[in-house]
Amino acid sequence: MYVQELEPVAGSLGLSALVAALPLVIVLVLLGGVRMKAHLAGLIGLLAAVLVAWLAYGMPLDQTASSAVQGAVFGLFPILWIVVNALWVYRMTVRTRHFDILRRSFGRLSDDPRIQALVVAFCFGALLEALAGFGAPVAICSVMLVALGFDPVRAAVVSLVANTAPVAFGAMGTPVVTLAQVTGLPLDDVASVVGRQTPLLALVVPLLLVALVDGRRGLRETWVPALACGVAFAVAQFVASNYVSAQLADIAAALIGAAALIGAAALVAVPHSRRPAAEPVRASVLTGVRSEELDEEDSAREVARAYAPYALIVAVFSVAQIPAVKDWLAKATQSYDWPFLDVFDPEGNPVGGNVFSWPIVSTGGTLVLFAGLATAVVLGVHARVAVREWLATVHELRFAILTVTSVLALAYVMNLSGQAATIGHFVAAAGAGLAFLSPVLGWFGVAVSGSDTSANALFGALQVTAARESGLSPELLAAANSSGGVLGKMISPQNLTIACAAVGLAGREGDLLRKVLPWSLGLLLVMCLIVVAQSTAVLGWMLP
């Protein structure tokens, strides 16, 4: 039996917190300062966490190793199980060229670049974030905008800024699922609070995007469709995350937001009548070359097949939420006593890590797999090709797999050994200021790691411990970690590199950083103020 201790170093909470923070400091320095590859930094940080747990906290080495293995297993299933299968669906659409058909379909929705930016970067980007995440939306949307005639720098900036509001529920809810797991809070509770924070960003981001595309004129002339898109997205994300399913939050928000955008753009006359078509707008904001491929004609049948994968995912997840089906799927969940792990908190209560639950069928990754099999049939993908694409997806994600498993292993070692609890008790001294700093911690974690999932794994338990010690809501601060984290995504080195590579701007990451950093900091300040207000009577009524 191992009992966690809060002050193992010289009986001092401050010194113990300093030692406990070493693994996090090492990871952040290696990523942000040395610019080491994320998977290598994660492995070195894991080794540091194991040494601190063993040597400073006195956790038996077999239990320390068992904690790390459990974290790595959770990283593989359900986290990476979701990501691999979601990206597999996307790869099949590319393989059959139905993704190109989808891209052309978007290009025909409007000839106004400001509306195109919202459709592609905000709505379709949110759909890609819901299905895959991990940089895919920025890469794909940047390329699509360049094909529509956007200047490469502007295309990259628009895609980076747009990739904010959907991130917390990205990859079929992976960040909030991870947050719930490492904090021990119910998933529905965490998702509910996140769903009362990030929708507020969705109200602002579309307006910001049209301003980025065409300045004040763009905001003045297209604020109605932009606001309609933001409101519809926000409402759908709130309703889905609070009353339907966290996994469906971004899918529902993206589809409903797109429908509201197109409907509003059709109903409200954008003032083209004062100038020939959209030429002055296009000339003022676009200097790229529009792809001639966009003029190809596609049959209605092929367009329907291009949209089919996303419709199938929505259908599968919707069916899975039917109470009778949900109960049937839940029966397949297996629970095991995790071997070589017998951990108790300082009060003598067994911790949740002693038992491991394996939701074989009901997990999001398995449901996406079902949708993927149906997609292969609809798109006419041969079984051999589908398997080859799945294996290619795993190969493509090999470094991401190593990164996620090492970071989750690190998080589990820190949580189960008591390192996170020590840091949490120490940070709780910030008192009321903790509510303001909570989103900043998540923002910093994502800015360095490039992943809201990783930031939640690293800091989720710390936020909850600090909240309990300071008398704040654990659900609020846990959610704030994820909601603040989404605003660090646009400045993370990984995302900047992906954006530059996608549009042929290799080596110009610094230029993009200077353009998006003010927006990242400005929106972070807004999120900090929201969380502070939600921790008081001002906006406390918003919380469930």
Coordinates of C-alpha atoms in Angstrom, one line a residue:
M1 CA 0.0 0.0 0.0
Y2 CA 1.3 3.5 -0.9
V3 CA -0.1 6.5 0.9
Q4 CA 0.4 9.9 -0.8
E5 CA 2.3 12.5 1.2
L6 CA 1.9 16.3 0.5
E7 CA 5.2 17.5 2.1
P8 CA 7.8 14.7 1.5
V9 CA 10.8 17.1 1.1
A10 CA 12.0 18.4 4.4
G11 CA 8.4 18.7 5.7
S12 CA 8.0 21.9 3.5
L13 CA 5.1 22.4 1.2
G14 CA 7.1 25.0 -0.8
L15 CA 10.2 22.8 -1.3
S16 CA 8.0 19.8 -2.1
A17 CA 6.1 21.7 -4.7
L18 CA 9.3 22.9 -6.2
V19 CA 10.6 19.3 -6.6
A20 CA 7.2 18.1 -7.7
A21 CA 7.1 20.7 -10.5
L22 CA 10.5 19.5 -12.0
P23 CA 8.9 17.1 -14.5
L24 CA 6.6 19.9 -15.8
V25 CA 9.4 22.4 -15.9
I26 CA 11.6 20.0 -17.8
V27 CA 8.9 19.3 -20.4
L28 CA 8.1 23.0 -20.9
V29 CA 11.8 24.0 -21.2
L30 CA 12.6 21.2 -23.6
L31 CA 9.6 22.1 -25.8
G32 CA 9.6 25.9 -25.5
G33 CA 13.3 26.7 -25.0
V34 CA 15.3 23.9 -26.5
R35 CA 12.6 23.2 -29.1
M36 CA 13.0 19.5 -28.7
K37 CA 10.6 17.2 -30.5
A38 CA 7.4 16.7 -28.4
H39 CA 7.7 12.9 -28.1
L40 CA 11.3 13.1 -26.8
A41 CA 10.4 15.9 -24.4
G42 CA 7.5 13.8 -23.1
L43 CA 9.7 10.7 -22.6
I44 CA 12.3 12.7 -20.7
G45 CA 9.6 14.4 -18.6
L46 CA 8.2 10.9 -17.8
L47 CA 11.6 9.7 -16.6
A48 CA 11.8 12.8 -14.4
A49 CA 8.4 12.2 -12.9
V50 CA 9.2 8.6 -12.2
L51 CA 12.5 9.6 -10.4
V52 CA 10.7 12.3 -8.4
A53 CA 7.9 9.8 -7.4
W54 CA 10.4 7.1 -6.4
L55 CA 13.2 9.1 -4.8
A56 CA 11.4 12.2 -3.3
Y57 CA 7.9 10.8 -2.6
G58 CA 8.9 7.2 -1.7
M59 CA 6.4 5.6 -4.1
P60 CA 7.5 2.0 -4.7
L61 CA 9.1 1.6 -8.1
D62 CA 6.7 -1.2 -9.1
Q63 CA 3.7 1.1 -8.3
T64 CA 5.4 4.0 -10.1
A65 CA 5.9 1.9 -13.2
S66 CA 2.3 0.6 -13.0
S67 CA 1.0 4.2 -12.8
A68 CA 2.9 5.1 -15.9
V69 CA 1.7 2.0 -17.8
Q70 CA -1.9 2.8 -16.9
G71 CA -1.5 6.4 -18.2
A72 CA 0.0 5.1 -21.5
V73 CA -2.8 2.6 -21.9
F74 CA -5.4 5.3 -21.4
G75 CA -3.5 7.3 -24.0
L76 CA -3.9 4.5 -26.4
F77 CA -7.5 3.7 -25.5
P78 CA -9.8 5.6 -25.7
I79 CA -7.8 8.8 -26.6
L80 CA -5.7 7.7 -29.6
W81 CA -8.4 5.1 -30.6
I82 CA -10.6 8.1 -31.3
V83 CA -8.0 10.1 -33.2
V84 CA -6.8 7.2 -35.4
N85 CA -10.3 6.2 -36.5
A86 CA -11.4 9.8 -37.1
L87 CA -8.4 10.6 -39.2
W88 CA -8.9 7.3 -41.1
V89 CA -12.3 8.5 -42.2
Y90 CA -10.8 11.7 -43.5
R91 CA -8.0 9.7 -45.4
M92 CA -10.6 7.6 -47.1
T93 CA -12.3 10.7 -48.4
V94 CA -9.0 12.0 -49.8
R95 CA -8.2 8.6 -51.3
T96 CA -11.5 8.5 -53.2
R97 CA -11.2 12.3 -54.1
H98 CA -14.5 13.0 -52.4
F99 CA -12.7 15.5 -50.2
D100 CA -11.9 17.5 -53.4
I101 CA -15.7 17.4 -54.3
L102 CA -16.5 18.7 -50.8
R103 CA -13.9 21.5 -51.2
R104 CA -15.5 22.5 -54.6
S105 CA -18.9 22.4 -53.0
F106 CA -17.8 24.9 -50.4
G107 CA -16.3 27.1 -53.0
R108 CA -19.7 27.4 -54.8
L109 CA -21.6 28.3 -51.6
S110 CA -20.6 32.0 -52.0
D111 CA -18.2 34.0 -54.2
D112 CA -17.6 36.5 -51.3
P113 CA -14.2 35.7 -49.7
R114 CA -15.5 36.8 -46.3
I115 CA -18.3 34.3 -46.3
Q116 CA -15.9 31.7 -47.7
A117 CA -13.5 32.2 -44.8
L118 CA -16.3 31.6 -42.3
V119 CA -17.5 28.5 -44.2
V120 CA -14.1 26.9 -44.6
A121 CA -12.0 28.1 -41.7
F122 CA -14.7 28.4 -39.0
C123 CA -17.4 25.9 -39.8
F124 CA -15.6 23.2 -41.8
G125 CA -12.5 23.7 -39.6
A126 CA -14.7 23.0 -36.6
L127 CA -16.0 19.8 -38.3
L128 CA -12.4 18.7 -38.9
E129 CA -11.5 19.5 -35.3
A130 CA -14.4 17.4 -34.1
L131 CA -13.3 14.5 -36.2
A132 CA -9.5 14.6 -36.1
G133 CA -7.9 17.6 -34.4
F134 CA -4.2 17.6 -33.7
G135 CA -3.4 20.2 -36.4
A136 CA -5.5 18.7 -39.2
P137 CA -8.0 21.7 -39.4
V138 CA -5.3 24.3 -39.8
A139 CA -3.4 22.4 -42.5
I140 CA -6.5 21.4 -44.5
C141 CA -8.4 24.8 -44.2
S142 CA -5.2 26.8 -45.1
V143 CA -4.8 24.8 -48.3
M144 CA -8.5 25.2 -49.2
L145 CA -8.4 28.9 -48.7
V146 CA -5.3 29.3 -50.9
A147 CA -7.2 27.3 -53.6
L148 CA -10.0 29.8 -53.3
G149 CA -7.6 32.6 -54.0
F150 CA -6.5 33.8 -50.6
D151 CA -3.0 35.1 -50.0
P152 CA -1.0 32.3 -48.2
V153 CA -0.2 34.4 -45.1
R154 CA -3.8 35.5 -44.7
A155 CA -5.1 32.0 -45.3
A156 CA -2.8 30.7 -42.5
V157 CA -3.7 33.5 -40.1
V158 CA -7.5 33.0 -40.6
S159 CA -7.2 29.2 -40.2
L160 CA -5.1 29.6 -37.0
V161 CA -7.5 32.1 -35.4
A162 CA -10.6 30.1 -36.4
N163 CA -9.2 27.0 -34.7
T164 CA -10.2 28.1 -31.2
A165 CA -13.8 27.7 -30.1
P166 CA -14.1 24.0 -31.2
V167 CA -10.8 22.8 -29.7
A168 CA -12.0 21.8 -26.2
F169 CA -14.4 19.3 -27.8
G170 CA -12.1 18.3 -30.6
A171 CA -11.3 14.7 -31.8
M172 CA -14.7 13.5 -30.6
G173 CA -14.4 15.2 -27.2
T174 CA -10.9 13.9 -26.5
P175 CA -9.7 16.9 -24.4
V176 CA -12.7 16.9 -22.0
V177 CA -12.7 13.1 -21.8
T178 CA -9.0 13.3 -20.7
L179 CA -9.8 16.1 -18.3
A180 CA -12.5 14.0 -16.7
Q181 CA -10.3 11.0 -16.4
V182 CA -7.3 12.7 -14.8
T183 CA -9.4 14.8 -12.4
G184 CA -11.9 12.1 -11.4
L185 CA -14.8 14.5 -12.1
P186 CA -17.8 13.2 -14.1
L187 CA -17.5 13.8 -17.8
D188 CA -20.9 15.3 -18.0
D189 CA -20.1 17.9 -15.3
V190 CA -16.8 18.9 -16.9
A191 CA -18.3 19.1 -20.4
S192 CA -21.3 21.1 -19.1
V193 CA -19.1 23.8 -17.7
V194 CA -16.8 23.9 -20.7
G195 CA -19.9 24.2 -22.8
R196 CA -20.8 27.4 -20.9
Q197 CA -17.4 29.0 -21.6
T198 CA -16.2 28.3 -25.1
P199 CA -19.5 29.2 -26.8
L200 CA -18.9 32.7 -25.7
L201 CA -15.7 32.7 -27.8
A202 CA -17.8 31.4 -30.8
L203 CA -19.8 34.7 -30.6
V204 CA -16.7 36.7 -31.2
V205 CA -14.5 34.7 -33.5
P206 CA -16.6 34.9 -36.7
L207 CA -16.7 38.7 -36.4
L208 CA -12.9 38.7 -35.9
L209 CA -12.4 36.5 -39.0
V210 CA -14.3 38.8 -41.3
A211 CA -12.3 41.7 -39.9
L212 CA -9.1 39.8 -40.6
V213 CA -10.2 39.2 -44.2
D214 CA -11.5 42.6 -45.1
G215 CA -10.9 45.0 -42.2
R216 CA -13.6 47.4 -41.0
R217 CA -15.4 47.2 -44.3
G218 CA -15.7 43.4 -44.0
L219 CA -17.0 43.8 -40.4
R220 CA -19.5 46.5 -41.4
E221 CA -20.9 44.7 -44.4
T222 CA -21.0 41.0 -43.2
W223 CA -21.5 41.3 -39.5
V224 CA -25.1 39.9 -39.7
P225 CA -24.1 36.6 -41.3
A226 CA -21.0 36.4 -39.1
L227 CA -23.0 37.0 -36.0
A228 CA -25.7 34.5 -37.1
C229 CA -23.0 31.9 -37.6
G230 CA -21.5 32.6 -34.2
V231 CA -24.8 32.6 -32.3
A232 CA -25.9 29.3 -34.0
F233 CA -22.6 27.7 -33.4
A234 CA -22.6 28.8 -29.7
V235 CA -26.1 27.7 -29.0
A236 CA -25.6 24.3 -30.7
Q237 CA -22.3 23.7 -28.8
F238 CA -24.0 24.6 -25.5
V239 CA -27.0 22.4 -26.1
A240 CA -25.0 19.4 -27.3
S241 CA -22.4 19.6 -24.6
N242 CA -24.9 20.0 -21.8
Y243 CA -27.8 17.9 -22.9
V244 CA -26.8 15.5 -25.7
S245 CA -23.2 14.4 -25.9
A246 CA -19.8 16.1 -25.5
Q247 CA -18.6 14.0 -28.5
L248 CA -21.2 15.5 -30.7
A249 CA -20.8 19.1 -29.6
D250 CA -18.5 20.3 -32.3
I251 CA -20.2 18.3 -35.1
A252 CA -23.6 19.8 -34.2
A253 CA -22.1 23.3 -33.8
A254 CA -20.3 23.2 -37.1
L255 CA -23.2 21.9 -39.2
I256 CA -25.8 24.3 -37.6
G257 CA -23.4 27.2 -37.7
A258 CA -22.8 26.6 -41.4
A259 CA -26.5 26.4 -42.1
A260 CA -27.2 29.7 -40.2
L261 CA -24.3 31.4 -42.1
I262 CA -25.5 30.4 -45.5
G263 CA -29.1 31.2 -44.7
A264 CA -28.2 34.6 -43.3
A265 CA -25.9 35.4 -46.2
A266 CA -28.7 34.6 -48.6
L267 CA -31.3 36.7 -46.8
V268 CA -29.2 39.7 -46.0
A269 CA -28.0 41.6 -49.1
V270 CA -24.3 42.1 -48.7
P271 CA -23.7 45.4 -50.5
H272 CA -22.4 44.2 -53.8
S273 CA -24.7 46.6 -55.6
R274 CA -22.4 49.6 -55.0
R275 CA -19.6 47.9 -56.8
P276 CA -19.2 45.3 -59.5
A277 CA -19.8 41.8 -58.0
A278 CA -17.2 41.1 -55.3
E279 CA -14.2 42.2 -57.3
P280 CA -13.1 45.1 -55.0
V281 CA -13.4 42.9 -52.0
R282 CA -11.5 40.1 -53.7
A283 CA -8.8 42.5 -55.0
S284 CA -8.3 44.1 -51.6
V285 CA -7.9 40.9 -49.6
L286 CA -6.8 38.2 -52.0
T287 CA -3.6 38.1 -54.0
G288 CA -3.4 34.3 -54.5
V289 CA -4.5 32.4 -57.6
R290 CA -7.9 30.8 -57.5
S291 CA -7.7 27.1 -58.4
E292 CA -9.2 26.3 -61.8
E293 CA -10.2 22.9 -60.3
L294 CA -13.0 24.7 -58.5
D295 CA -14.8 25.2 -61.8
E296 CA -15.2 21.4 -62.4
E297 CA -18.8 20.2 -62.2
D298 CA -19.8 17.5 -59.8
S299 CA -23.0 15.4 -59.9
A300 CA -25.5 15.7 -57.1
R301 CA -24.9 12.0 -56.3
E302 CA -21.1 12.5 -55.8
V303 CA -21.7 15.6 -53.7
A304 CA -24.0 13.6 -51.5
R305 CA -21.4 10.9 -51.2
A306 CA -18.8 13.5 -50.2
Y307 CA -21.0 14.7 -47.3
A308 CA -22.0 11.1 -46.4
P309 CA -19.0 10.4 -44.0
Y310 CA -19.9 13.3 -41.7
A311 CA -23.6 12.4 -41.8
L312 CA -22.8 8.8 -40.9
I313 CA -20.8 9.9 -37.9
V314 CA -23.6 12.2 -36.7
A315 CA -26.1 9.3 -37.2
V316 CA -24.0 6.7 -35.4
F317 CA -23.4 9.0 -32.4
S318 CA -27.0 10.1 -32.3
V319 CA -28.2 6.5 -32.2
A320 CA -25.7 5.7 -29.4
Q321 CA -27.4 8.4 -27.3
I322 CA -30.8 6.7 -27.4
P323 CA -31.3 5.5 -23.7
A324 CA -31.9 1.9 -24.6
V325 CA -28.9 1.7 -27.0
K326 CA -26.7 3.7 -24.5
D327 CA -27.5 1.2 -21.8
W328 CA -26.8 -1.8 -24.1
L329 CA -23.5 -0.4 -25.1
A330 CA -22.5 0.4 -21.5
K331 CA -22.9 -3.3 -20.6
A332 CA -19.8 -4.0 -22.6
T333 CA -17.7 -1.8 -20.3
Q334 CA -15.2 -3.9 -18.4
S335 CA -13.6 -2.9 -15.1
Y336 CA -10.4 -4.3 -13.7
D337 CA -8.3 -4.0 -10.6
W338 CA -5.1 -2.5 -12.0
P339 CA -2.1 -4.7 -11.1
F340 CA 0.7 -3.5 -8.8
L341 CA -1.3 -0.4 -7.8
D342 CA -2.6 0.2 -4.3
V343 CA -2.7 3.9 -3.7
F344 CA -4.4 5.9 -1.0
D345 CA -4.7 9.7 -0.6
P346 CA -3.4 11.5 2.5
E347 CA -6.8 11.0 4.2
G348 CA -6.6 7.2 3.7
N349 CA -9.1 6.9 0.9
P350 CA -8.3 4.7 -2.1
V351 CA -7.8 6.6 -5.4
G352 CA -9.6 6.0 -8.6
G353 CA -6.5 4.7 -10.4
N354 CA -6.7 1.4 -8.5
V355 CA -9.5 0.4 -10.9
F356 CA -9.4 0.7 -14.7
S357 CA -12.5 0.9 -16.8
W358 CA -12.5 -0.2 -20.4
P359 CA -15.6 1.0 -22.4
I360 CA -14.9 -1.3 -25.3
V361 CA -18.0 -0.5 -27.5
S362 CA -19.5 2.7 -26.1
T363 CA -16.3 4.7 -26.4
G364 CA -16.2 7.4 -29.2
G365 CA -13.4 5.7 -31.1
T366 CA -15.4 2.5 -31.6
L367 CA -18.4 4.5 -32.8
V368 CA -16.2 6.4 -35.3
L369 CA -14.9 3.0 -36.4
F370 CA -18.5 1.8 -37.1
A371 CA -19.1 5.1 -39.1
G372 CA -15.8 4.5 -40.9
L373 CA -16.8 1.0 -42.0
A374 CA -20.1 2.5 -43.3
T375 CA -18.1 5.2 -45.1
A376 CA -15.9 2.7 -46.8
V377 CA -19.1 1.0 -48.2
V378 CA -20.7 4.3 -49.3
L379 CA -17.5 5.6 -51.0
G380 CA -16.8 2.2 -52.6
V381 CA -13.4 1.7 -50.8
H382 CA -12.2 -1.9 -51.1
A383 CA -11.7 -3.7 -47.8
R384 CA -8.0 -4.1 -48.5
V385 CA -7.6 -0.4 -49.3
A386 CA -9.5 0.5 -46.2
V387 CA -7.2 -1.6 -44.0
R388 CA -4.1 -0.1 -45.8
E389 CA -5.4 3.4 -45.1
W390 CA -6.0 2.6 -41.4
L391 CA -2.4 1.3 -41.1
A392 CA -1.1 4.3 -42.9
T393 CA -3.0 6.5 -40.5
V394 CA -1.3 4.8 -37.5
H395 CA 2.1 5.3 -39.3
E396 CA 1.3 9.0 -39.9
L397 CA 0.4 9.5 -36.2
R398 CA 3.4 7.5 -34.8
F399 CA 5.1 10.4 -33.2
A400 CA 1.8 11.8 -31.9
I401 CA 1.0 8.4 -30.5
L402 CA 4.4 8.4 -28.6
T403 CA 3.8 12.0 -27.4
V404 CA 0.3 11.4 -26.1
T405 CA 1.2 8.1 -24.4
S406 CA 4.3 9.6 -22.7
V407 CA 2.4 12.7 -21.6
L408 CA -0.5 10.7 -20.2
A409 CA 2.0 8.4 -18.4
L410 CA 3.7 11.4 -16.9
A411 CA 0.4 12.8 -15.8
Y412 CA -0.7 9.5 -14.1
V413 CA 2.6 9.2 -12.3
M414 CA 2.4 12.8 -11.0
N415 CA -1.3 12.4 -10.0
L416 CA -1.0 9.0 -8.3
S417 CA 2.3 9.7 -6.5
G418 CA 0.9 12.9 -5.0
Q419 CA 3.0 15.4 -7.0
A420 CA 0.0 17.1 -8.5
A421 CA -1.7 17.4 -5.1
T422 CA 1.4 19.0 -3.6
I423 CA 1.6 21.6 -6.4
G424 CA -2.2 22.1 -6.1
H425 CA -2.1 22.9 -2.4
F426 CA 0.8 25.3 -3.0
V427 CA -0.9 27.1 -5.9
A428 CA -4.1 27.4 -3.8
A429 CA -2.4 30.1 -1.9
A430 CA -3.3 32.4 -4.8
G431 CA -6.8 32.4 -3.3
A432 CA -9.3 34.4 -5.3
G433 CA -6.7 35.2 -7.9
L434 CA -6.6 31.5 -8.8
A435 CA -9.8 32.0 -10.9
F436 CA -8.0 34.5 -13.1
L437 CA -4.8 32.4 -13.4
S438 CA -6.5 29.2 -14.2
P439 CA -7.1 29.8 -17.9
V440 CA -3.6 31.2 -18.2
L441 CA -2.2 27.9 -17.0
G442 CA -4.2 26.0 -19.7
W443 CA -3.2 28.6 -22.3
F444 CA 0.5 28.1 -21.4
G445 CA 0.2 24.4 -21.5
V446 CA -1.3 24.3 -25.0
A447 CA 1.0 27.0 -26.3
V448 CA 4.0 24.8 -25.4
S449 CA 2.6 21.3 -26.1
G450 CA 0.3 22.2 -29.0
S451 CA -2.5 20.0 -27.5
D452 CA -5.5 20.8 -25.3
T453 CA -5.5 17.1 -24.4
S454 CA -1.9 17.2 -23.2
A455 CA -2.5 20.4 -21.2
N456 CA -5.5 18.9 -19.5
A457 CA -3.5 15.8 -18.7
L458 CA -0.7 17.8 -17.2
F459 CA -2.6 20.4 -15.3
G460 CA -6.2 19.1 -14.8
A461 CA -5.6 17.4 -11.4
L462 CA -3.5 20.3 -10.2
Q463 CA -6.4 22.7 -11.0
V464 CA -8.9 20.6 -9.1
T465 CA -6.7 20.2 -6.1
A466 CA -6.0 24.0 -6.0
A467 CA -9.8 24.7 -6.4
R468 CA -10.7 22.5 -3.5
E469 CA -8.1 24.0 -1.3
S470 CA -9.1 27.6 -2.1
G471 CA -12.9 27.0 -1.9
L472 CA -13.6 27.4 -5.6
S473 CA -15.5 25.1 -7.8
P474 CA -13.3 22.2 -9.1
E475 CA -15.5 21.8 -12.2
L476 CA -15.0 25.5 -13.0
L477 CA -11.2 25.5 -12.7
A478 CA -10.9 22.2 -14.5
A479 CA -13.0 23.6 -17.4
A480 CA -11.1 26.9 -17.3
N481 CA -7.9 24.9 -18.0
S482 CA -9.4 23.5 -21.2
S483 CA -11.2 26.7 -22.2
G484 CA -8.1 28.9 -21.7
G485 CA -6.0 26.2 -23.4
V486 CA -7.9 26.6 -26.7
L487 CA -6.5 30.1 -27.1
G488 CA -3.0 28.9 -26.9
K489 CA -3.5 26.6 -29.9
M490 CA -2.9 29.4 -32.5
I491 CA 0.5 30.3 -31.1
S492 CA 1.9 26.8 -30.4
P493 CA 5.0 26.1 -32.4
Q494 CA 3.5 22.9 -33.8
N495 CA 0.4 24.6 -35.2
L496 CA 2.5 27.5 -36.6
T497 CA 4.8 25.0 -38.3
I498 CA 1.8 23.0 -39.7
A499 CA 0.2 26.2 -41.1
C500 CA 3.5 27.4 -42.7
A501 CA 4.1 24.0 -44.3
A502 CA 0.6 23.7 -45.6
V503 CA 0.7 27.0 -47.6
G504 CA 4.4 27.0 -48.6
L505 CA 5.7 29.5 -46.0
A506 CA 8.4 27.3 -44.4
G507 CA 10.6 29.3 -42.1
R508 CA 8.1 32.2 -41.6
E509 CA 6.6 30.9 -38.4
G510 CA 7.8 34.1 -36.7
D511 CA 5.7 36.2 -39.1
L512 CA 2.6 34.3 -38.3
L513 CA 3.3 34.4 -34.6
R514 CA 3.5 38.2 -34.6
K515 CA 0.1 38.4 -36.4
V516 CA -1.8 36.0 -34.2
L517 CA -0.2 36.6 -30.8
P518 CA -2.2 39.8 -30.0
W519 CA -5.5 38.0 -30.8
S520 CA -4.5 35.0 -28.6
L521 CA -3.7 37.3 -25.7
G522 CA -6.8 39.5 -26.2
L523 CA -9.1 36.5 -26.2
L524 CA -7.3 34.9 -23.3
L525 CA -8.0 38.1 -21.2
V526 CA -11.6 37.8 -22.1
M527 CA -11.7 34.1 -21.0
C528 CA -9.9 35.0 -17.7
L529 CA -12.5 37.7 -17.0
I530 CA -15.3 35.2 -17.8
V531 CA -14.0 32.6 -15.4
V532 CA -13.5 35.2 -12.6
A533 CA -17.1 36.4 -13.2
Q534 CA -18.3 32.8 -13.1
S535 CA -16.5 32.3 -9.8
T536 CA -18.6 35.1 -8.3
A537 CA -22.2 36.1 -8.2
V538 CA -21.8 38.1 -11.4
L539 CA -21.9 35.1 -13.7
G540 CA -22.1 32.3 -11.1
W541 CA -25.7 31.7 -12.3
M542 CA -24.3 30.4 -15.6
L543 CA -22.8 27.3 -13.9
P544 CA -24.9 24.1 -13.7

